[in-house]
Coordinates of C-alpha atoms in Angstrom, one line a residue:
Chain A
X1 CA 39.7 -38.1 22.5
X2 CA 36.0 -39.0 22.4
X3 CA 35.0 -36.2 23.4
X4 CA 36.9 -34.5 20.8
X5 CA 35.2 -36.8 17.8
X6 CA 31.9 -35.7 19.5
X7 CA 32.6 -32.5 19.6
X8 CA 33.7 -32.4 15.9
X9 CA 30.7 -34.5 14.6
X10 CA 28.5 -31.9 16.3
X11 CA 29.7 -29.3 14.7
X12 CA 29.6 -31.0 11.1
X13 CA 26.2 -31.8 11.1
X14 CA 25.5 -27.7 12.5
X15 CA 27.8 -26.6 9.7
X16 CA 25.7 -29.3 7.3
X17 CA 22.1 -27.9 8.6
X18 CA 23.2 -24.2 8.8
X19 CA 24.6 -24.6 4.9
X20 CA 21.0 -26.7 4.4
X21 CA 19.3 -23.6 5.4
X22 CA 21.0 -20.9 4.1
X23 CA 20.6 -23.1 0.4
X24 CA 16.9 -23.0 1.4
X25 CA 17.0 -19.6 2.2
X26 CA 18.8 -18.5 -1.4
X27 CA 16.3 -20.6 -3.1
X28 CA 13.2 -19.0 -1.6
X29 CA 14.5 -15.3 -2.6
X30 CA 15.5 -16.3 -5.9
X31 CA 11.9 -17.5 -6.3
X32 CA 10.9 -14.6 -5.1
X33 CA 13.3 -12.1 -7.1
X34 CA 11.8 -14.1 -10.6
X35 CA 8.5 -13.2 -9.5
X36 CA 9.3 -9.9 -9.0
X37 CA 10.9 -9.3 -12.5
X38 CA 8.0 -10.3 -13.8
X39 CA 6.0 -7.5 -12.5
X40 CA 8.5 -5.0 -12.8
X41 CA 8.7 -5.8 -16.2
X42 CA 5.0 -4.4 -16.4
X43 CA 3.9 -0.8 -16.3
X44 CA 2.7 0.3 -13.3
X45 CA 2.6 0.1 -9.6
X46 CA 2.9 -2.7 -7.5
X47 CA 2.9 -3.9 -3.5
X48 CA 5.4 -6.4 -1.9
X49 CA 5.2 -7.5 1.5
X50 CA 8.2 -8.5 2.8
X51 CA 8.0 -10.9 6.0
X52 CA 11.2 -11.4 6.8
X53 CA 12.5 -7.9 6.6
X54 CA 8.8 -6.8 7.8
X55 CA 8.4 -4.0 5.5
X56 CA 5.5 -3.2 2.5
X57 CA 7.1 -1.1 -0.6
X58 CA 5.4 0.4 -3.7
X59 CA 7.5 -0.4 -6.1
X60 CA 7.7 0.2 -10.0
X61 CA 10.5 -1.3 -11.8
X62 CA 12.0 -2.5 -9.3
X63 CA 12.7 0.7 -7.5
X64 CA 10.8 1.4 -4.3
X65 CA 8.6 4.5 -4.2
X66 CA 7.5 4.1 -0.7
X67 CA 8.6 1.6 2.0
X68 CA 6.7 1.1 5.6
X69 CA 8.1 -0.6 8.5
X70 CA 5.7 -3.3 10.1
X71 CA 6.1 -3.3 13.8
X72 CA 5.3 -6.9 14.0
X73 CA 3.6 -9.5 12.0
X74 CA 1.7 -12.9 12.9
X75 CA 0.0 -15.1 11.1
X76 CA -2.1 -18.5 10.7
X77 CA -2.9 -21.1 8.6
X78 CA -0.8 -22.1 5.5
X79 CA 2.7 -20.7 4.5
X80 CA 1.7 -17.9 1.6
X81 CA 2.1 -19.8 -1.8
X82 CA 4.8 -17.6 -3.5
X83 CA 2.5 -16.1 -6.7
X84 CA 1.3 -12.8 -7.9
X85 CA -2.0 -11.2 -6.1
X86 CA -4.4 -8.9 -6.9
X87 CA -6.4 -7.4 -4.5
X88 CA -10.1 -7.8 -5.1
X89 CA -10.8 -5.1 -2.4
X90 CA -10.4 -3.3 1.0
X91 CA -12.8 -3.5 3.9
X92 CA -12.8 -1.3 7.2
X93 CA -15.6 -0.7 9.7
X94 CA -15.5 2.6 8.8
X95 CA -14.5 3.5 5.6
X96 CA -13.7 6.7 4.1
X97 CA -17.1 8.5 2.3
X98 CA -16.1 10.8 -0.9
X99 CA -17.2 14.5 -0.1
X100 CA -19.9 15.1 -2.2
X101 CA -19.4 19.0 -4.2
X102 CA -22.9 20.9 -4.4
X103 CA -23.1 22.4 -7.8
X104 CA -23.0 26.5 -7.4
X105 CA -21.9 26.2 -3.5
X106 CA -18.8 27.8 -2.8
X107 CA -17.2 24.2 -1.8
X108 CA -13.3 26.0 -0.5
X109 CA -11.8 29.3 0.0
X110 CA -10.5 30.4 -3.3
X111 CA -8.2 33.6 -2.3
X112 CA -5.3 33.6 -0.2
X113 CA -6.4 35.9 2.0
X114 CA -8.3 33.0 3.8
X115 CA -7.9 31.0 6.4
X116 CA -7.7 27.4 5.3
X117 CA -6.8 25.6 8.5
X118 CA -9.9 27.3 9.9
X119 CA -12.1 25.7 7.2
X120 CA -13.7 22.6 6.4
X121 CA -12.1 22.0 2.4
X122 CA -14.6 18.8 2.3
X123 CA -11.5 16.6 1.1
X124 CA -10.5 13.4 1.3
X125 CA -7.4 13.5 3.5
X126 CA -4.7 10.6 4.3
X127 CA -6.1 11.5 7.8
X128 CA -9.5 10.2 6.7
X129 CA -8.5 6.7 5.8
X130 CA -8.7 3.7 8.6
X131 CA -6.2 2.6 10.9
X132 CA -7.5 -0.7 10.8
X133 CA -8.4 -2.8 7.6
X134 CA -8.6 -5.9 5.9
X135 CA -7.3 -6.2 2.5
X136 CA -8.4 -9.3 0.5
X137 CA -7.0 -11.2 -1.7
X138 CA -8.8 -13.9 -2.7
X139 CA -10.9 -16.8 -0.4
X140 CA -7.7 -18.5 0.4
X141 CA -5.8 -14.8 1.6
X142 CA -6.6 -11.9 4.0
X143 CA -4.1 -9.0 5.3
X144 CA -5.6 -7.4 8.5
X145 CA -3.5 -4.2 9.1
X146 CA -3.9 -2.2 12.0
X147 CA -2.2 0.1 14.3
X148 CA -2.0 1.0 17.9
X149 CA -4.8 4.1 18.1
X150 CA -5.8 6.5 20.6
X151 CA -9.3 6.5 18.6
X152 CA -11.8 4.8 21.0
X153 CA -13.8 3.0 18.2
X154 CA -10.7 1.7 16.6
X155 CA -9.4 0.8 19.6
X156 CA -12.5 -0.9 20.0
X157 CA -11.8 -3.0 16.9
X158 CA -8.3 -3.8 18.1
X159 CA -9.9 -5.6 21.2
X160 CA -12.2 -7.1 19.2
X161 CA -9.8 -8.4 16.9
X162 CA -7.2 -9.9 19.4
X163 CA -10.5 -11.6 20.9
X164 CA -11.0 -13.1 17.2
X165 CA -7.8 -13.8 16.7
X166 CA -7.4 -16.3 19.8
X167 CA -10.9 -17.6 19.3
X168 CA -12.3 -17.6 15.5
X169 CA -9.0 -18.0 13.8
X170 CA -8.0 -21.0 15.6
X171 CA -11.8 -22.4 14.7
X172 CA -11.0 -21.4 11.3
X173 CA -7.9 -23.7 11.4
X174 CA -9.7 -26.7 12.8
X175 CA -12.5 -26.5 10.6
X176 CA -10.5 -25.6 7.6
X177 CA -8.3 -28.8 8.0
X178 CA -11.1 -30.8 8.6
X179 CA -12.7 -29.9 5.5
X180 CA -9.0 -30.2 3.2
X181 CA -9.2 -26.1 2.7
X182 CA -6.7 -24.0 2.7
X183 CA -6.2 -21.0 3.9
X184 CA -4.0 -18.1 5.3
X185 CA -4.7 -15.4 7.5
X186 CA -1.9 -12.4 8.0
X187 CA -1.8 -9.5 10.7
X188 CA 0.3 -6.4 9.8
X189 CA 0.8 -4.0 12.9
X190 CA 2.2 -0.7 12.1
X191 CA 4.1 1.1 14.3
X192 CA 2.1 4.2 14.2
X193 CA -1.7 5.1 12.6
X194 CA 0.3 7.4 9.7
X195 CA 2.2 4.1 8.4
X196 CA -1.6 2.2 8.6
X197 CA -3.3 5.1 6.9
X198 CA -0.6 5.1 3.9
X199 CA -0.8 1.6 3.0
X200 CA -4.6 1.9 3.0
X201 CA -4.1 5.1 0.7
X202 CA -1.4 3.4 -2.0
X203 CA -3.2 -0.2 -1.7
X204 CA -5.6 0.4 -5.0
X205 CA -8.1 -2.4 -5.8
X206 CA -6.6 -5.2 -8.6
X207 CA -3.5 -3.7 -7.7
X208 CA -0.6 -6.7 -7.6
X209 CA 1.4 -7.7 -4.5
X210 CA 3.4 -10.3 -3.6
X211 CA 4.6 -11.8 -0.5
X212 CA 7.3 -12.6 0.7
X213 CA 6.9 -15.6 4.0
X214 CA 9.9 -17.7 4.4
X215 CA 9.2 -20.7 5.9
X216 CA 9.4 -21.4 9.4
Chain B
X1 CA -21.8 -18.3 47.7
X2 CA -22.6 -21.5 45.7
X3 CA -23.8 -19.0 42.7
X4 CA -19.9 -17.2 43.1
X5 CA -18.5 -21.0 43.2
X6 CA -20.8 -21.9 39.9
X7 CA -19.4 -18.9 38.1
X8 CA -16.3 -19.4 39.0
X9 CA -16.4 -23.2 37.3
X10 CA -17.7 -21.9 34.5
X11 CA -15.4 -19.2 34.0
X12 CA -12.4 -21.8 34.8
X13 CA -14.2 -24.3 32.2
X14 CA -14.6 -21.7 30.2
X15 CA -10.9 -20.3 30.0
X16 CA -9.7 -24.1 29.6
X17 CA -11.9 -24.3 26.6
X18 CA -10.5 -21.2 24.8
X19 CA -6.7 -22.7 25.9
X20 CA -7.4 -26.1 24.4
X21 CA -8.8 -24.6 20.9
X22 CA -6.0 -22.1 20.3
X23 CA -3.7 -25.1 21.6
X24 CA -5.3 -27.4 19.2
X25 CA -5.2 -24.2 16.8
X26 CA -1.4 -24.0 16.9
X27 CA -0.8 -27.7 17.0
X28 CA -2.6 -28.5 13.3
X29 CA -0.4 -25.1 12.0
X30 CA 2.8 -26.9 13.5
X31 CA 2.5 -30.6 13.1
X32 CA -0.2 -30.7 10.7
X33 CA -0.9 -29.8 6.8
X34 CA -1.5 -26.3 7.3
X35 CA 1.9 -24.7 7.1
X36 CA 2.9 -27.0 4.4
X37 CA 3.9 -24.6 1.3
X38 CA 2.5 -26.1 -2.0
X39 CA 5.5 -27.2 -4.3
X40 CA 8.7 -29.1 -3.5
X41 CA 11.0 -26.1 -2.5
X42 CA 13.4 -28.5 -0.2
X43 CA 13.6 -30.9 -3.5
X44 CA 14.4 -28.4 -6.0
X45 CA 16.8 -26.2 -3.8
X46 CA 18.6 -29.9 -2.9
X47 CA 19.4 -30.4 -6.8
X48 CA 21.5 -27.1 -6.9
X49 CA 24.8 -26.3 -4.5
X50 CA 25.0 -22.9 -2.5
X51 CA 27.4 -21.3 -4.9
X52 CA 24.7 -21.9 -8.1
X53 CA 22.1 -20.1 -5.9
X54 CA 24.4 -17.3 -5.0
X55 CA 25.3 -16.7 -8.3
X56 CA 21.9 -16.4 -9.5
X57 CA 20.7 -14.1 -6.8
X58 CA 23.3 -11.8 -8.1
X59 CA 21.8 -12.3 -11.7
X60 CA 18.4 -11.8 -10.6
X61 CA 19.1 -8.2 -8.3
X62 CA 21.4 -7.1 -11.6
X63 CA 18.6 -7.6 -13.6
X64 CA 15.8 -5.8 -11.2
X65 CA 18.4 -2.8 -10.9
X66 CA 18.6 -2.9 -14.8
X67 CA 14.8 -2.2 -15.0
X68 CA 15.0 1.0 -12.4
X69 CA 14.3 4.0 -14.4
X70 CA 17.5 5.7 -15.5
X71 CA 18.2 10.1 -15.9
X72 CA 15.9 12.3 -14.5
X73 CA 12.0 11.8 -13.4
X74 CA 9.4 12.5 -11.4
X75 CA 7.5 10.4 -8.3
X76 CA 4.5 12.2 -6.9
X77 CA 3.1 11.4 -3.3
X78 CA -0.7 12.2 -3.5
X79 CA -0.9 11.2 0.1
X80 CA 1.5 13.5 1.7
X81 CA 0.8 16.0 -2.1
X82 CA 4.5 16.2 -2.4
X83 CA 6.4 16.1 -6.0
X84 CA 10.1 14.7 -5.9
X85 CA 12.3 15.6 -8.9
X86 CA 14.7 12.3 -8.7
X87 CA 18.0 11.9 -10.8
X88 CA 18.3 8.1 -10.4
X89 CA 18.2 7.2 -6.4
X90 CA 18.4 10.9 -6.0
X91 CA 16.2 13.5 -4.4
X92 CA 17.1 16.4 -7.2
X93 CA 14.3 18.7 -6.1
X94 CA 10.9 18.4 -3.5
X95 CA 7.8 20.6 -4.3
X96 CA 4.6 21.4 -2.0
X97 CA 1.8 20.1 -4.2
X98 CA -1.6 20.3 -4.4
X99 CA -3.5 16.7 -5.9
X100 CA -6.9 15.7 -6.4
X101 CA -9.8 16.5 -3.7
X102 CA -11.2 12.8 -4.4
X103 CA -14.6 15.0 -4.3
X104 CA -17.5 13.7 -6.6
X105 CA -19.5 16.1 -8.5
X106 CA -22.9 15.0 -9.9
X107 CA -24.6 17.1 -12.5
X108 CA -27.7 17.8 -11.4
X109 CA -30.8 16.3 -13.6
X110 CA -28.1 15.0 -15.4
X111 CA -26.5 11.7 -15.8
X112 CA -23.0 12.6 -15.6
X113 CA -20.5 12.3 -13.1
X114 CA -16.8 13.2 -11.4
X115 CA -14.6 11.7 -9.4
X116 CA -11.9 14.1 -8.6
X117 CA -8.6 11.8 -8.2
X118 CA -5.5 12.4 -9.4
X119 CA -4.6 9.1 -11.3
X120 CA -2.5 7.1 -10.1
X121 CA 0.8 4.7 -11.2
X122 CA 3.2 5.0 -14.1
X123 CA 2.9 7.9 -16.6
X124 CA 5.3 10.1 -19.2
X125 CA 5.6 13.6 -19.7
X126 CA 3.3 14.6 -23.1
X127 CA 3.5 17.9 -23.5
X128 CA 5.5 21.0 -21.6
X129 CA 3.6 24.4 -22.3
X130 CA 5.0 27.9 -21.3
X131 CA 1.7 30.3 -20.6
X132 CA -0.6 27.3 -20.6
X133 CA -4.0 28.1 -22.1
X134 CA -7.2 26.0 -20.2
X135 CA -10.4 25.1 -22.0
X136 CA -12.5 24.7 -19.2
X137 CA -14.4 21.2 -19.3
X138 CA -18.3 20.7 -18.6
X139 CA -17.6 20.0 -14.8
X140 CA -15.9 23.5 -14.4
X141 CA -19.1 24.9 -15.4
X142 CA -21.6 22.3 -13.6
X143 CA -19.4 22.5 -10.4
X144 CA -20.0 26.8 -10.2
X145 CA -23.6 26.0 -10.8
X146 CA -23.6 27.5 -14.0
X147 CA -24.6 25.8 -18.0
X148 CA -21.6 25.0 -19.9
X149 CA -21.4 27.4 -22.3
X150 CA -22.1 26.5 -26.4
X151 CA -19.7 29.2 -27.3
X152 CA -16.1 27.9 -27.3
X153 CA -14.6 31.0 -26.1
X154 CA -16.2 31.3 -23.4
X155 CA -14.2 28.3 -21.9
X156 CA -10.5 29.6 -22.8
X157 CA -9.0 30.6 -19.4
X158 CA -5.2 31.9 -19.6
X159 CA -4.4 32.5 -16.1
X160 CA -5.8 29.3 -13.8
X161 CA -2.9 27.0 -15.1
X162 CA -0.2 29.5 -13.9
X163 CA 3.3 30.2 -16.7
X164 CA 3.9 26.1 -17.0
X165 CA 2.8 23.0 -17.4
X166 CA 3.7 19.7 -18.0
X167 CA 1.1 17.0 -19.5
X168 CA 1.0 13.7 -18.8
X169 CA -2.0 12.1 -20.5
X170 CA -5.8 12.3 -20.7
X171 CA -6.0 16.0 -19.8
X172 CA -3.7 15.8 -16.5
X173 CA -1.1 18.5 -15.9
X174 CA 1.4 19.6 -13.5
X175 CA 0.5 23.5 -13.6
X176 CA 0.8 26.5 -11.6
X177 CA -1.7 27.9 -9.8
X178 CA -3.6 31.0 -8.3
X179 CA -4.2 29.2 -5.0
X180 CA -1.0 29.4 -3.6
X181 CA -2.2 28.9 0.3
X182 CA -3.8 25.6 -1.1
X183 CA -0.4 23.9 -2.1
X184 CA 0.0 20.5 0.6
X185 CA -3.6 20.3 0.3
X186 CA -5.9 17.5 -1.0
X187 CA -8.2 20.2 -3.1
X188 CA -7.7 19.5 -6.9
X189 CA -9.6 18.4 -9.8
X190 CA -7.4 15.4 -10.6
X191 CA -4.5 17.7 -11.9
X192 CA -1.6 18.5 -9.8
X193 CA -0.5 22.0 -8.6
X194 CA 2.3 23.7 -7.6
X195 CA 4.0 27.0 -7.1
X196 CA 5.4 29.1 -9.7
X197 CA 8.7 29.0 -9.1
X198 CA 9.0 25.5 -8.1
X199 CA 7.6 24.2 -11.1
X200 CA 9.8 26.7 -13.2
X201 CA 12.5 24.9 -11.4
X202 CA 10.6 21.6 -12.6
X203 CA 9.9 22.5 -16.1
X204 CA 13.6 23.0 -16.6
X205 CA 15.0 20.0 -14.9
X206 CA 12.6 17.7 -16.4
X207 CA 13.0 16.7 -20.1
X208 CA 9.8 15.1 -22.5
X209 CA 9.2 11.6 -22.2
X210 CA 10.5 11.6 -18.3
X211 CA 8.6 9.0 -16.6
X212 CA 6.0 10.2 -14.1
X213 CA 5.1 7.7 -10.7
X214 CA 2.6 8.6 -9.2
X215 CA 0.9 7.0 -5.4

């Protein structure tokens, strides 16, 4: 018989927690879904980042233009304040350079006749952009994405990054709580260096994102 | 064989250093301030019962689907240079474009310069020409090396735009083109390309005011 009662108050306060959460859990997307009418009330483009279902869409009225899966996501610092960003810019260690055209220099093959694939067009290509990048958004936000690479140099960045990650980052915490700062720190891994490459291409500076982080 | 031991304690001190400040690291993000969330969500979603929040999460999705553009329009991938004809959620036609080069072209002595994008977000469709006429800008000039001419004729070119093309704003169009072996490439002025008989295809399906996204 006791063990019955316990058994049945156990699962009472479960059911009481689990309907808790999934209240909490409503709330948070409903914030988020108001936020999101409001910018897709506006012309234009905009980003979300979705944690939870790890995906980043272009969006425009609501209606997704592009979507990328995230292979995996981490994060530290403070849970992502649910508000409309803009991003104040993109950073890489090597970032794409625009060809430069030479007025009266025959820049690309102009008849059909020729070979393109066996000449340099002097374009900016979606394979020219990085694999790995920081967007920024702010002092108190910063998006690293990256992706795993067979390039040597970006691999080299990926070491140096997980090294950073383990060692500055948690510095960054400590000194950032010390001080009453806030931050928040986010790492995007793509599954492959196409995905990384696209969201550096559609990510436009001032461009609006939002982000969606439930809590933990 | 001391100097192996001494390296071997410092690596070891070392390694229990790095431990102790990622472990102090995560314990501030879990006990501490740092993973707070400004605002009171726990209050506020405590006030309402689960059947209020369900009922306006169904509002809210209802009115972000309202928003989606409606009939038929156009998305354009400037990435992958591909143009999608949708009808709603609906792929109704894909076309091998060309977009801009993202080139810059300076004029030389000059103080003038281009940046060869095509531009990007939410635009309509202005104008639809059949047999397109192009009055070649300064750049087209500056960019073969040559003066831009006084005389306005000299700039009227009827057969660079292709048989359509379908405006949308500042001087952009979706035209036809000479450079067939070009289309999927990154090599235009800003303006985007396709093939004849795709954009035919286009030029019917898509009606004047259609909405144009473009990435």
């Amino acid at each position: 018989m006791r063990r019955t009662w316990l058994f049945l108050t156990l699962a009472f306060i479960e059911g009481l927690s689990g309907f808790a959460q999934e209240r909490t859990k409503l709330y948070e997307k409903n914030q988020f879904y108001e936020a999101e009418l409001s910018l897709a009330k506006l012309r234009g483009t905009y980003m979300v980042i979705d944690l939870e279902q790890r995906t980043v869409s272009l969006k425009a009225r609501g209606m997704v233009l592009r979507k990328w899966p995230i292979q995996r996501t981490r994060s530290w610092g403070k849970v992502v304040p649910l508000k409309i960003y803009r991003m104040e810019k993109k950073s890489a260690l090597a970032q794409p350079e625009r060809p430069n055209i030479t007025p009266g220099r025959e820049e690309r093959p102009k008849a059909d006749k020729e070979k393109i694939d066996e000449v340099d067009l002097g374009i900016l290509e979606l394979k020219d952009m990085p694999v790995h990048f920081r967007l920024h958004f702010g002092q108190s936000l910063h998006i690293s994405v990256k992706s795993r690479t067979r390039r040597f140099w970006q691999a080299l960045v990926n070491v140096g990054k997980t090294i950073s990650w383990h060692i500055f980052l948690p510095l960054k915490t400590i000194w950032f709580t010390l001080g009453k700062k806030t931050f928040a720190e986010i790492e995007l891994v793509m599954p492959s260096e196409k995905d990384a490459q696209g969201v550096y291409w559609s990510f436009l500076d001032g461009q609006s994102m939002l982000i969606f982080q439930p809590k933990k | 064989m001391a100097k192996i031991k001494d390296w071997r304690l410092v690596l070891i001190v070392l390694a229990g250093l790095l431990v102790g400040l990622e472990l102090i690291g995560y314990g501030i993000e879990i006990f501490g301030w740092s993973r707070k969330p400004t605002g009171d969500a726990d209050n506020t979603a405590a006030t309402k019962t689960l059947k209020e929040f369900q009922s306006q999460n169904a509002l809210l999705t209802g009115r972000l689907k309202a928003l989606a553009t409606r009939g038929v329009f156009i998305i354009i991938d400037t990435a992958e240079n591909r143009l999608y004809v949708m009808n709603g959620e609906k792929v109704q036609k894909e076309v091998v474009v060309s977009c801009g080069s993202g080139d810059i072209l300076e004029e030389t002595g000059g103080t003038r310069k281009w940046i060869f994008d095509t531009p990007r977000g939410e635009f309509s469709v202005t104008s639809k020409l059949v047999n397109p006429t192009w009055i070649k800008p300064d750049w087209a000039f500056i960019e073969e090396g040559e003066k831009p001419p006084a005389n306005f004729n000299e700039r009227v070119d009827n057969d660079s735009l292709g048989s359509y093309a379908l405006g949308f704003g500042n001087g952009f169009f979706i035209h036809g083109t000479l450079y067939t072996r070009l289309l999927g490439w990154n090599v235009t002025h800003g303006c985007v390309r396709a093939g004849d008989k795709d954009l035919e295809e286009v030029f019917r399906q898509v009606p004047m005011g259609a909405k144009i996204y473009i990435y």
